[in-house]
mmCIF file of C-alpha atoms and ligand atoms in Angstrom:
data_model
loop_
_atom_site.group_PDB
_atom_site.id
_atom_site.type_symbol
_atom_site.label_atom_id
_atom_site.label_comp_id
_atom_site.label_asym_id
_atom_site.label_seq_id
_atom_site.Cartn_x
_atom_site.Cartn_y
_atom_site.Cartn_z
ATOM 1 C CA MET A 13 88.108 -1.972 139.385
ATOM 2 C CA ASN A 14 87.066 -1.825 142.893
ATOM 3 C CA ASN A 15 88.751 -4.372 145.170
ATOM 4 C CA LYS A 16 86.686 -3.218 148.188
ATOM 5 C CA ILE A 17 83.500 -4.916 146.853
ATOM 6 C CA ILE A 18 82.931 -8.596 146.758
ATOM 7 C CA THR A 19 79.805 -9.857 144.986
ATOM 8 C CA ILE A 20 78.234 -13.164 145.604
ATOM 9 C CA ASP A 21 75.540 -14.009 143.249
ATOM 10 C CA GLY A 22 73.661 -17.366 142.770
ATOM 11 C CA PRO A 23 70.196 -19.121 142.941
ATOM 12 C CA SER A 24 68.114 -19.304 146.095
ATOM 13 C CA ALA A 25 69.432 -21.528 148.859
ATOM 14 C CA SER A 26 72.860 -21.739 147.271
ATOM 15 C CA GLY A 27 74.600 -20.603 150.598
ATOM 16 C CA LYS A 28 75.262 -16.978 149.439
ATOM 17 C CA GLY A 29 74.024 -15.389 152.630
ATOM 18 C CA THR A 30 76.043 -17.551 154.931
ATOM 19 C CA ILE A 31 79.154 -17.255 152.976
ATOM 20 C CA ALA A 32 78.878 -13.527 152.455
ATOM 21 C CA LYS A 33 78.465 -12.828 156.067
ATOM 22 C CA LYS A 34 81.387 -15.003 157.097
ATOM 23 C CA ILE A 35 83.768 -13.355 154.549
ATOM 24 C CA ALA A 36 82.350 -9.865 155.596
ATOM 25 C CA ASP A 37 83.193 -10.846 159.242
ATOM 26 C CA ILE A 38 86.753 -12.183 158.504
ATOM 27 C CA LEU A 39 87.727 -9.149 156.162
ATOM 28 C CA GLY A 40 86.039 -6.546 158.453
ATOM 29 C CA PHE A 41 83.626 -5.490 155.608
ATOM 30 C CA ASN A 42 80.108 -4.389 155.771
ATOM 31 C CA TYR A 43 77.394 -6.853 154.457
ATOM 32 C CA LEU A 44 74.425 -6.085 152.219
ATOM 33 C CA ASP A 45 71.715 -8.957 151.598
ATOM 34 C CA SER A 46 70.176 -7.449 148.610
ATOM 35 C CA GLY A 47 67.315 -10.172 148.656
ATOM 36 C CA VAL A 48 66.254 -8.387 151.832
ATOM 37 C CA LEU A 49 65.372 -5.013 149.933
ATOM 38 C CA TYR A 50 63.029 -7.161 147.640
ATOM 39 C CA ARG A 51 61.708 -9.047 150.675
ATOM 40 C CA ILE A 52 60.810 -5.671 152.451
ATOM 41 C CA LEU A 53 59.082 -4.306 149.214
ATOM 42 C CA ALA A 54 56.907 -7.601 149.308
ATOM 43 C CA TYR A 55 56.276 -7.011 153.055
ATOM 44 C CA ILE A 56 55.177 -3.511 152.263
ATOM 45 C CA TYR A 57 52.983 -4.921 149.346
ATOM 46 C CA SER A 58 51.275 -7.492 151.579
ATOM 47 C CA SER A 59 50.616 -4.961 154.247
ATOM 48 C CA GLN A 60 48.574 -2.636 151.895
ATOM 49 C CA PRO A 61 44.883 -3.563 152.362
ATOM 50 C CA ASP A 62 43.935 -2.282 148.956
ATOM 51 C CA PHE A 63 46.543 -4.083 146.911
ATOM 52 C CA SER A 64 45.194 -7.073 145.072
ATOM 53 C CA HIS A 65 46.148 -10.457 146.661
ATOM 54 C CA ASP A 66 46.003 -11.977 143.110
ATOM 55 C CA ILE A 67 49.438 -10.466 142.325
ATOM 56 C CA ASN A 68 50.313 -10.522 138.650
ATOM 57 C CA THR A 69 52.440 -8.451 136.194
ATOM 58 C CA GLU A 70 49.375 -6.042 135.533
ATOM 59 C CA ASN A 71 48.586 -5.165 139.211
ATOM 60 C CA ILE A 72 52.151 -4.681 140.087
ATOM 61 C CA GLN A 73 52.476 -2.188 137.234
ATOM 62 C CA GLN A 74 49.380 -0.294 138.806
ATOM 63 C CA CYS A 75 50.873 -0.067 142.132
ATOM 64 C CA GLN A 76 54.650 -0.011 141.501
ATOM 65 C CA GLN A 77 55.097 3.696 141.949
ATOM 66 C CA ILE A 78 53.080 3.712 145.305
ATOM 67 C CA LEU A 79 55.239 0.763 146.448
ATOM 68 C CA ILE A 80 58.508 2.281 145.465
ATOM 69 C CA ASP A 81 57.491 5.703 147.185
ATOM 70 C CA LYS A 82 56.596 3.933 150.351
ATOM 71 C CA PHE A 83 60.052 2.041 150.251
ATOM 72 C CA ASN A 84 61.970 5.250 149.656
ATOM 73 C CA HIS A 85 60.296 6.918 152.639
ATOM 74 C CA SER A 86 60.571 4.116 155.162
ATOM 75 C CA LYS A 87 63.061 4.059 157.748
ATOM 76 C CA ILE A 88 65.080 0.926 157.212
ATOM 77 C CA LEU A 89 67.616 -0.207 159.649
ATOM 78 C CA PHE A 90 69.790 -3.420 159.732
ATOM 79 C CA GLU A 91 70.924 -4.318 163.013
ATOM 80 C CA ASN A 92 72.633 -7.633 164.361
ATOM 81 C CA ASN A 93 70.938 -9.731 161.506
ATOM 82 C CA ASN A 94 67.628 -8.043 162.287
ATOM 83 C CA ILE A 95 65.665 -5.786 159.844
ATOM 84 C CA PHE A 96 63.515 -3.018 161.186
ATOM 85 C CA LEU A 97 60.999 -1.181 159.207
ATOM 86 C CA GLU A 98 59.769 1.910 160.819
ATOM 87 C CA ASN A 99 61.216 0.611 164.096
ATOM 88 C CA ILE A 100 59.328 -2.570 163.762
ATOM 89 C CA ASN A 101 61.390 -5.834 163.744
ATOM 90 C CA ILE A 102 60.120 -7.545 160.579
ATOM 91 C CA THR A 103 62.853 -10.175 160.331
ATOM 92 C CA SER A 104 60.960 -13.422 160.972
ATOM 93 C CA PHE A 105 58.009 -12.252 158.847
ATOM 94 C CA ILE A 106 60.051 -11.325 155.816
ATOM 95 C CA ARG A 107 62.069 -14.660 155.879
ATOM 96 C CA SER A 108 58.814 -16.756 155.303
ATOM 97 C CA GLU A 109 58.514 -18.650 151.809
ATOM 98 C CA THR A 110 55.320 -16.665 151.241
ATOM 99 C CA ILE A 111 57.212 -13.309 151.205
ATOM 100 C CA GLY A 112 60.162 -14.936 149.309
ATOM 101 C CA THR A 113 57.728 -15.816 146.524
ATOM 102 C CA LEU A 114 56.254 -12.502 146.455
ATOM 103 C CA ALA A 115 59.581 -10.830 146.434
ATOM 104 C CA SER A 116 60.689 -12.913 143.490
ATOM 105 C CA ILE A 117 57.525 -11.861 141.445
ATOM 106 C CA LEU A 118 58.087 -8.302 142.268
ATOM 107 C CA ALA A 119 61.758 -8.568 141.519
ATOM 108 C CA ALA A 120 60.862 -9.158 137.806
ATOM 109 C CA ASN A 121 59.552 -5.420 137.573
ATOM 110 C CA GLN A 122 62.004 -3.185 135.788
ATOM 111 C CA ASN A 123 61.033 0.091 137.555
ATOM 112 C CA ILE A 124 61.295 -1.494 140.869
ATOM 113 C CA ARG A 125 64.766 -2.884 140.068
ATOM 114 C CA ILE A 126 65.852 0.562 138.719
ATOM 115 C CA GLN A 127 64.916 2.169 142.184
ATOM 116 C CA LEU A 128 66.634 -0.337 144.136
ATOM 117 C CA LEU A 129 69.782 0.047 141.901
ATOM 118 C CA ASP A 130 70.040 3.648 143.029
ATOM 119 C CA TRP A 131 69.357 2.558 146.692
ATOM 120 C CA GLN A 132 72.027 -0.107 146.591
ATOM 121 C CA ARG A 133 74.896 2.064 145.117
ATOM 122 C CA LYS A 134 74.156 4.813 147.516
ATOM 123 C CA TYR A 135 74.360 2.254 150.313
ATOM 124 C CA ALA A 136 77.584 1.099 149.111
ATOM 125 C CA LEU A 137 79.047 4.744 148.737
ATOM 126 C CA ALA A 138 77.904 5.306 152.482
ATOM 127 C CA GLN A 139 80.067 2.499 153.559
ATOM 128 C CA GLY A 140 83.079 4.617 152.492
ATOM 129 C CA LEU A 141 86.399 2.784 152.271
ATOM 130 C CA GLU A 142 85.320 -0.028 154.771
ATOM 131 C CA GLY A 143 84.451 -2.512 152.041
ATOM 132 C CA LEU A 144 81.436 -4.436 151.267
ATOM 133 C CA VAL A 145 80.340 -8.057 150.609
ATOM 134 C CA THR A 146 76.901 -8.206 149.014
ATOM 135 C CA ASP A 147 74.746 -11.020 147.663
ATOM 136 C CA GLY A 148 71.898 -11.360 145.428
ATOM 137 C CA ARG A 149 71.314 -12.313 141.762
ATOM 138 C CA ASP A 150 72.694 -9.206 139.704
ATOM 139 C CA MET A 151 75.221 -7.794 142.156
ATOM 140 C CA GLY A 152 78.157 -8.722 139.777
ATOM 141 C CA THR A 153 76.325 -8.171 136.459
ATOM 142 C CA VAL A 154 74.243 -4.900 137.056
ATOM 143 C CA VAL A 155 74.687 -3.266 140.449
ATOM 144 C CA PHE A 156 78.539 -3.396 141.133
ATOM 145 C CA PRO A 157 80.037 -4.441 137.699
ATOM 146 C CA ASN A 158 83.221 -2.752 138.726
ATOM 147 C CA ALA A 159 83.742 -5.221 141.723
ATOM 148 C CA LYS A 160 87.117 -7.002 141.287
ATOM 149 C CA CYS A 161 85.957 -10.031 143.055
ATOM 150 C CA LYS A 162 82.840 -11.564 141.693
ATOM 151 C CA ILE A 163 81.542 -15.004 142.874
ATOM 152 C CA PHE A 164 78.697 -17.078 141.469
ATOM 153 C CA LEU A 165 77.649 -19.613 143.761
ATOM 154 C CA ILE A 166 75.763 -22.614 142.685
ATOM 155 C CA ALA A 167 74.717 -26.101 144.164
ATOM 156 C CA ASP A 168 72.486 -28.902 142.968
ATOM 157 C CA VAL A 169 68.926 -28.104 143.495
ATOM 158 C CA ASN A 170 68.189 -30.935 145.702
ATOM 159 C CA LYS A 171 70.990 -30.027 147.981
ATOM 160 C CA ARG A 172 69.667 -26.520 148.055
ATOM 161 C CA ALA A 173 66.231 -27.746 148.896
ATOM 162 C CA GLN A 174 67.503 -29.918 151.767
ATOM 163 C CA ARG A 175 69.514 -26.698 153.181
ATOM 164 C CA ARG A 176 66.451 -24.481 152.963
ATOM 165 C CA TYR A 177 64.365 -27.064 154.464
ATOM 166 C CA GLU A 178 66.714 -27.380 157.534
ATOM 167 C CA GLN A 179 67.014 -23.675 157.736
ATOM 168 C CA ILE A 180 63.180 -23.303 157.988
ATOM 169 C CA ILE A 181 62.863 -25.973 160.461
ATOM 170 C CA SER A 182 65.518 -24.431 162.828
ATOM 171 C CA GLN A 183 64.513 -20.843 162.365
ATOM 172 C CA THR A 184 60.688 -21.208 162.672
ATOM 173 C CA LYS A 185 60.026 -24.516 164.365
ATOM 174 C CA ASN A 186 57.480 -25.008 161.661
ATOM 175 C CA GLN A 187 57.375 -28.969 161.622
ATOM 176 C CA ASP A 188 54.556 -28.931 158.761
ATOM 177 C CA VAL A 189 57.121 -27.775 156.022
ATOM 178 C CA LYS A 190 57.464 -30.459 153.285
ATOM 179 C CA LEU A 191 60.804 -30.966 151.492
ATOM 180 C CA ASN A 192 58.814 -31.444 148.277
ATOM 181 C CA ASP A 193 57.103 -28.274 148.450
ATOM 182 C CA ILE A 194 60.382 -26.379 149.066
ATOM 183 C CA LEU A 195 61.869 -28.199 146.083
ATOM 184 C CA LEU A 196 59.158 -27.183 143.811
ATOM 185 C CA ASN A 197 59.204 -23.512 144.921
ATOM 186 C CA LEU A 198 62.976 -23.390 144.553
ATOM 187 C CA LYS A 199 62.561 -24.664 140.953
ATOM 188 C CA GLN A 200 59.774 -22.160 140.168
ATOM 189 C CA ARG A 201 61.854 -19.243 141.667
ATOM 190 C CA ASP A 202 65.070 -20.264 139.607
ATOM 191 C CA GLU A 203 62.973 -20.278 136.517
ATOM 192 C CA ARG A 204 61.535 -16.707 137.284
ATOM 193 C CA ASP A 205 64.937 -15.370 138.158
ATOM 194 C CA ILE A 206 66.722 -16.815 135.101
ATOM 195 C CA ASN A 207 63.896 -16.155 132.539
ATOM 196 C CA ARG A 208 63.016 -12.567 133.457
ATOM 197 C CA SER A 209 64.178 -9.873 130.932
ATOM 198 C CA SER A 210 65.251 -7.320 133.769
ATOM 199 C CA SER A 211 68.565 -8.183 135.267
ATOM 200 C CA PRO A 212 68.105 -12.086 135.021
ATOM 201 C CA LEU A 213 70.131 -14.435 137.256
ATOM 202 C CA LYS A 214 73.303 -15.153 135.276
ATOM 203 C CA PRO A 215 77.249 -15.058 135.951
ATOM 204 C CA SER A 216 79.063 -12.132 135.002
ATOM 205 C CA ASN A 217 81.727 -12.844 132.297
ATOM 206 C CA ASP A 218 84.516 -12.247 134.840
ATOM 207 C CA ALA A 219 82.827 -14.150 137.741
ATOM 208 C CA PHE A 220 84.385 -17.257 139.449
ATOM 209 C CA ILE A 221 81.803 -20.032 139.237
ATOM 210 C CA LEU A 222 81.851 -22.086 142.335
ATOM 211 C CA ASP A 223 79.952 -25.245 142.958
ATOM 212 C CA ASN A 224 79.560 -25.939 146.682
ATOM 213 C CA SER A 225 77.279 -28.977 146.354
ATOM 214 C CA ASN A 226 79.817 -30.973 148.138
ATOM 215 C CA LEU A 227 81.714 -28.385 150.094
ATOM 216 C CA THR A 228 81.391 -27.384 153.739
ATOM 217 C CA ILE A 229 80.697 -23.804 154.607
ATOM 218 C CA GLU A 230 84.403 -23.411 155.892
ATOM 219 C CA GLU A 231 85.891 -25.166 152.635
ATOM 220 C CA THR A 232 83.616 -22.696 150.541
ATOM 221 C CA VAL A 233 84.655 -19.728 152.558
ATOM 222 C CA ASN A 234 88.422 -20.521 152.273
ATOM 223 C CA ILE A 235 88.021 -20.922 148.407
ATOM 224 C CA VAL A 236 86.493 -17.638 148.073
ATOM 225 C CA LEU A 237 89.089 -15.981 150.528
ATOM 226 C CA THR A 238 91.951 -17.446 148.446
ATOM 227 C CA TYR A 239 90.467 -16.364 145.225
ATOM 228 C CA TYR A 240 89.897 -12.810 146.591
ATOM 229 C CA LYS A 241 93.611 -12.557 147.381
ATOM 230 C CA THR A 242 94.464 -13.604 143.879
ATOM 231 C CA VAL A 243 92.284 -11.255 141.701
HETATM 232 O O1 LIG B 315 67.025 -16.403 150.315
HETATM 233 P P1 LIG B 315 66.671 -16.555 148.763
HETATM 234 O O2 LIG B 315 67.892 -16.729 147.920
HETATM 235 O O3 LIG B 315 65.665 -17.579 148.562
HETATM 236 O O4 LIG B 315 66.166 -15.235 148.340
HETATM 237 P P2 LIG B 315 66.523 -13.803 148.620
HETATM 238 O O5 LIG B 315 68.077 -13.593 148.248
HETATM 239 O O6 LIG B 315 66.118 -13.294 149.892
HETATM 240 O O7 LIG B 315 65.806 -12.909 147.411
HETATM 241 C C1 LIG B 315 64.405 -13.064 147.419
HETATM 242 C C2 LIG B 315 64.101 -12.738 145.883
HETATM 243 O O8 LIG B 315 64.435 -11.527 145.482
HETATM 244 C C3 LIG B 315 64.591 -13.738 144.963
HETATM 245 O O9 LIG B 315 63.963 -14.895 144.622
HETATM 246 C C4 LIG B 315 65.119 -13.051 143.571
HETATM 247 O O10 LIG B 315 63.960 -13.160 142.808
HETATM 248 C C5 LIG B 315 64.881 -11.502 144.156
HETATM 249 N N1 LIG B 315 66.190 -10.852 144.095
HETATM 250 C C6 LIG B 315 66.632 -10.415 142.847
HETATM 251 O O11 LIG B 315 65.862 -10.249 141.782
HETATM 252 N N2 LIG B 315 67.918 -9.703 142.782
HETATM 253 C C7 LIG B 315 68.554 -9.527 143.792
HETATM 254 N N3 LIG B 315 69.726 -8.963 143.697
HETATM 255 C C8 LIG B 315 68.220 -10.243 145.083
HETATM 256 C C9 LIG B 315 67.169 -10.971 145.281
#
């Protein structure tokens, strides 16, 4: 078992990213947001003029190899919470709800997941002995099953919608966003993530399931750190 990898999985807006980043900072570990990889793929997809805008399983099958090749040949850089693709800062673009939805549709494709599996494991190896905190949907079940510390972070869907709403308002200053639309979108994404056949969202048998609906960020971080020290 590897005690230098901490996996934090869970549904959208459960707080995974915030908690994972803080834990990584405290322990001096690196951080990998695996959702960003699916968002980058969605960005690449949406910037191809000849790919269909009416995205469905069939047209993903048709373009999956081109998409994967483009991803594998792209220069991707993570720097101070910014994501650069071919030296272009795409951070705010890939954080949009539109890209999030497209990412979750692409994430159901098995070939895409297999390619990213490789990418993620190589990335972890490249971190050497420094340690890694990583968040996503299948980090503990599929990508790093030998991680010693696995967290499955959950929260009530209404709380998650409220958190995502506040995050969008503060990050994008977009005042047109509606709480109800966010709630609906989260429910659809949960449904897709849980019910897909390839690496569905579910806790690993050896994961610690933590409901942070009524916990502050600091309380959640402390519980995770205490757990990490005991496993
Ligand atoms: O921020 P949010 O939790 O909404 O999404 P994200 O973590 O950025 O991931 C975007 C989408 O990629 C999710 O809706 C998932 O469908 C998918 N994803 C996945 O399937 N597996 C992962 N390890 C990470 C993300």
